[in-house]
Coordinates of C-alpha atoms in Angstrom, one line a residue:
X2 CA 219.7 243.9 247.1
X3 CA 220.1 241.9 250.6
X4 CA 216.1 240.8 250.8
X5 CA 216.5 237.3 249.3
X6 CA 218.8 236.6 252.0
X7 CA 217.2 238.7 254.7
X8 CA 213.9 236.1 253.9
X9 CA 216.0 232.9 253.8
X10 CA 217.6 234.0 256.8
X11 CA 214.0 234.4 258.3
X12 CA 212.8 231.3 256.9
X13 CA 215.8 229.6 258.4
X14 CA 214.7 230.7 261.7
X15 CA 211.7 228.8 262.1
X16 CA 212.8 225.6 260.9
X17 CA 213.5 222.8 264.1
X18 CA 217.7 223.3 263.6
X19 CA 216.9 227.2 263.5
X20 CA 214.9 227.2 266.4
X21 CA 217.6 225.2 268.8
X22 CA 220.3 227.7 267.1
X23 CA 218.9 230.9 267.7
X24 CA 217.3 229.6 271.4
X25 CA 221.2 228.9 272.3
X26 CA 221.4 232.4 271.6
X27 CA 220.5 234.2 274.6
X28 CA 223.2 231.7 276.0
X29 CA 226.1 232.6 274.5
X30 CA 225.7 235.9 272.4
X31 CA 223.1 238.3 274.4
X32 CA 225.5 237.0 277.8
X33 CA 228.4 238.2 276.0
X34 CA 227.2 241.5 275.3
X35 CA 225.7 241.9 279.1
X36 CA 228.9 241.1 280.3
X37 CA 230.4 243.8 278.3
X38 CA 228.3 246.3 279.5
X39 CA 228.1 245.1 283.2
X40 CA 231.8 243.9 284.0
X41 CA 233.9 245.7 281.2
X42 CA 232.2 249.3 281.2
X43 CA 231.0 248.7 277.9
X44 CA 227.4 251.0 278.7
X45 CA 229.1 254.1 278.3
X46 CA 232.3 255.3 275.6
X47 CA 235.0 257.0 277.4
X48 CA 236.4 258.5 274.9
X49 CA 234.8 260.6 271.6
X50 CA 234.6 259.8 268.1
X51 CA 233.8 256.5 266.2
X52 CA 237.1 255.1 265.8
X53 CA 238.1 255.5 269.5
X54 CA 234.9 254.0 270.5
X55 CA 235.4 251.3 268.0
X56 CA 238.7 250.8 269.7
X57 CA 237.5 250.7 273.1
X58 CA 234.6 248.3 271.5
X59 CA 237.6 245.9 270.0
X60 CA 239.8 246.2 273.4
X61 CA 236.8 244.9 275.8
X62 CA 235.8 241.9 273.2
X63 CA 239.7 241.1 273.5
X64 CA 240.0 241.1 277.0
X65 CA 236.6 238.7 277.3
X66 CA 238.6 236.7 274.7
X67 CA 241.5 236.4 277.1
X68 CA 239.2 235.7 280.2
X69 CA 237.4 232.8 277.9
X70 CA 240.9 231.3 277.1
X71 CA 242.2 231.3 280.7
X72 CA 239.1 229.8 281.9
X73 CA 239.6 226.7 279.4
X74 CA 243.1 226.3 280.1
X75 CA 242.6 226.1 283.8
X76 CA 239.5 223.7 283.5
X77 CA 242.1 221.7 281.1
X78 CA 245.0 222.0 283.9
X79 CA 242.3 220.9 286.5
X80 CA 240.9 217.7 284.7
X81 CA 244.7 216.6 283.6
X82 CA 245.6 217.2 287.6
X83 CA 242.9 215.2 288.9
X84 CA 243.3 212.4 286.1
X85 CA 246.5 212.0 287.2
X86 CA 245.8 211.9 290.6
X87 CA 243.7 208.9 290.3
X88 CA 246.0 206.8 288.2
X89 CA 248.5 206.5 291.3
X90 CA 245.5 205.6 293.9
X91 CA 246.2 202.3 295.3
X92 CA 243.5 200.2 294.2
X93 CA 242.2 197.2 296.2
X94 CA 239.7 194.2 295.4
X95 CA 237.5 193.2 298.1
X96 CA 235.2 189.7 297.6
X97 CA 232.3 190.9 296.2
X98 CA 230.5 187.0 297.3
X99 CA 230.3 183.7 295.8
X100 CA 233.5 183.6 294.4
X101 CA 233.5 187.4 292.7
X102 CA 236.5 189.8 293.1
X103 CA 235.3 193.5 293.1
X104 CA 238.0 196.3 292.7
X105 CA 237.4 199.2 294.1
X106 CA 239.5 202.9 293.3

């Protein structure tokens, strides 16, 4: 039933764009999972039974959800704090010779 889009899915792969997409991969999605199992306990289920393990499966992908998000907002608190900063720096011009006025932040 699946195999016409298992082979254009294959195909896909080996076209330029494919190539660049799935290289990106081990980037973002295989450093994901390594996390999981490395920082979040993710190599070993705690508890029995598919649903709990689903659970602590959804749990972990939440909290590296969380993490993610915290990281951008404090990158975006960061960047706002230092682009204020510089709009209230005295500027200055110096001459810059033969007649030319150079301002320097």
């Amino acid at each position: 039933v699946w195999e016409d889009y298992k082979d254009r899915a294959y195909a896909f792969t080996h076209t330029e764009y494919g190539k660049k997409i799935y290289a990106r991969r081990k980037e973002t999605i295989e450093r994901s999972f390594a996390d999981s199992k490395e920082l979040h306990g993710l190599r070993y289920c705690r508890m029995r039974g598919l649903a709990k393990a689903a659970e602590q499966c959804l749990l972990t992908a939440a909290v590296q959800n969380m993490k993610k998000i915290a990281n951008i907002l404090s990158n975006r608190d960061i960047m706002q704090s230092v682009k204020r900063c510089l709009l209230f720096l005295p500027t200055y011009t110096k001459p810059a010779g033969k007649g030319r006025v150079l301002s320097v932040i």
